[in-house]
Amino acid sequence: MLNSNLIQRDLSVLWHPCTQMKDHETLPLIPIRSGKGVWLEDFEGKRYIDAISSWWVNLFGHANPRINAAVRKQLDTLEHVILAGFTHEPIVTLSERLVALTPDNLTRCFYADNGSSAVEVALKMSFHYWRNQGKPQKTKFISLQDSYHGETLGALAVGDVALYKETYAPLLMEVITAPSPAGCYAEKGESYEAYARRQFEAMEALLEKHADDVSAVIVEPLVQCAGGMRMYHPVYLELLCNACDRYHVHLIADEIAVGFGRTGTMFACEQANISADFLCLSKGLTAGYLPLSVVLTTEDVYQAFYDDYTTLKAFLHSHSYTGNPLACSVALATLDIFEEDNVIEKNHHLAQVMADATRTLRDHPHVGEVRQQGMILAIEMVNAAKKPYPWQERRGLKVYQYALEKGALLRPLGNIIYFMPPYVITPDQIYQLADIAQAGIESATVHA
Ligand SMILES: *Cc1c(COP(=O)(O)O)cnc(C)c1O
């Protein structure tokens, strides 16, 4: 009863993100009253395991007592202050800690308040750097097939997910798209590594051809998340980082989704042992609590903007809530938990459980591939001929509905069902999710 009352009120005033609102004529909205750990609870007491960390942001569960305490403390001290001309303790400490955690070449933190904005910052900063260096013709960007970097116009332009992008194509800057290095496209019997090496040849050719007018290459290191949880071998990043140096093109690592332990290491770039010129972080940065993002960059980039005001070399970009102290206090509490609880190491065990729990799905007639990178596991549904279902059939949606009924939030990406859970999930809960996913896939593919 309480659920339906709120649904009615919602549907008369709200317009939800990434949603065809007409869907809600048949697909009920789920009002959530409270969250605790991996659980979300609705107004009728029904509980759902948050297997996708509420859009990949939650790291340590809902209503985490340590993070709650940090926010409360900050709330009584300073809720917000303008970051131009002013500063505050949480942001200075956070910046020191981020610089210490990331590769040595990254020494400067520029803040924004969501992932797309961080991408916009990195793109503008890269272009502006070359302009300040007397190379204003470097105006282009290279990105990867299937990439996703956010929804604002600049971020959308460097992305390559047709469903989100195509409609707005007339509004977007042109970008150069390099073919995917993702192993899911490899020939039968070809390893992820061999495929990544082979695909890099096309990237190298683009860099060689466009070096004079390309400002930066932007990539999602190791896992292209929104594009379908497509994973690639770290050797691609190693080759790319090298080539970017050789051709004098920046490398932007968008770790907005993969940062903070998602891929098995604190940052995905660590697995290729590379350091980019720009590192974009958001999502896990505040463990699912508050919007915040940061772009880390090098002293070289910073120095290229350092001059008298009148030269127009300064980076005059801003957002009202830049560097919000409450969000910074959450980020600090998040980093504390990583340190104190040895999270990255403990996650190795959970990742192994995820692999074990989904083992029977690997040979399932309606599964094309089960792929995993650390705490991200994706299951690609296929038809009886092992081909992808047409997206209009919305097979993934059927699994989503099935899972909701069984008490799990498994929002798919097209035909791809994935687990990207909070790190406080237990092995039992992982097995529970795997059972729900398997039964859901079976029910969604009966009329294959
Ligand atoms: C989510 C995401 C973004 C955009 O972040 P928002 O906070 O949703 O604007 C950018 N890049 C990647 C890789 C993402 O997954």
mmCIF file of C-alpha atoms and ligand atoms in Angstrom, residues 56 114-117 119 148-151 220 225-226 254-258 282-283, ligand 1:
data_model
loop_
_atom_site.group_PDB
_atom_site.id
_atom_site.type_symbol
_atom_site.label_atom_id
_atom_site.label_comp_id
_atom_site.label_asym_id
_atom_site.label_seq_id
_atom_site.Cartn_x
_atom_site.Cartn_y
_atom_site.Cartn_z
ATOM 1 C CA TRP A 56 28.494 1.281 -9.417
ATOM 2 C CA ASN A 114 30.294 14.200 -11.084
ATOM 3 C CA GLY A 115 31.978 11.869 -13.542
ATOM 4 C CA SER A 116 30.913 13.585 -16.755
ATOM 5 C CA SER A 117 32.214 16.891 -15.444
ATOM 6 C CA VAL A 119 35.749 14.059 -18.256
ATOM 7 C CA TYR A 148 31.477 5.420 -22.338
ATOM 8 C CA HIS A 149 32.554 8.620 -20.649
ATOM 9 C CA GLY A 150 29.316 10.257 -19.509
ATOM 10 C CA GLU A 151 26.293 12.101 -20.868
ATOM 11 C CA GLU A 220 38.412 3.299 -19.656
ATOM 12 C CA CYS A 225 31.679 -0.729 -18.326
ATOM 13 C CA ALA A 226 28.578 0.964 -19.779
ATOM 14 C CA ASP A 254 38.836 7.470 -17.122
ATOM 15 C CA GLU A 255 38.753 5.347 -13.964
ATOM 16 C CA ILE A 256 35.403 6.751 -12.892
ATOM 17 C CA ALA A 257 33.878 3.258 -12.883
ATOM 18 C CA VAL A 258 36.941 1.020 -12.516
ATOM 19 C CA SER A 282 34.355 9.724 -9.224
ATOM 20 C CA LYS A 283 31.748 7.026 -8.386
HETATM 21 C C1 LIG B 1 29.595 6.721 -14.964
HETATM 22 C C2 LIG B 1 30.733 7.056 -15.821
HETATM 23 C C3 LIG B 1 30.984 8.377 -16.223
HETATM 24 C C4 LIG B 1 30.047 9.512 -15.918
HETATM 25 O O1 LIG B 1 29.892 9.755 -14.571
HETATM 26 P P1 LIG B 1 28.549 10.508 -14.064
HETATM 27 O O2 LIG B 1 28.828 10.783 -12.634
HETATM 28 O O3 LIG B 1 27.434 9.545 -14.285
HETATM 29 O O4 LIG B 1 28.414 11.739 -14.876
HETATM 30 C C5 LIG B 1 32.122 8.630 -16.966
HETATM 31 N N1 LIG B 1 32.963 7.635 -17.291
HETATM 32 C C6 LIG B 1 32.756 6.362 -16.941
HETATM 33 C C7 LIG B 1 33.752 5.319 -17.320
HETATM 34 C C8 LIG B 1 31.618 6.023 -16.217
HETATM 35 O O5 LIG B 1 31.369 4.745 -15.912
#
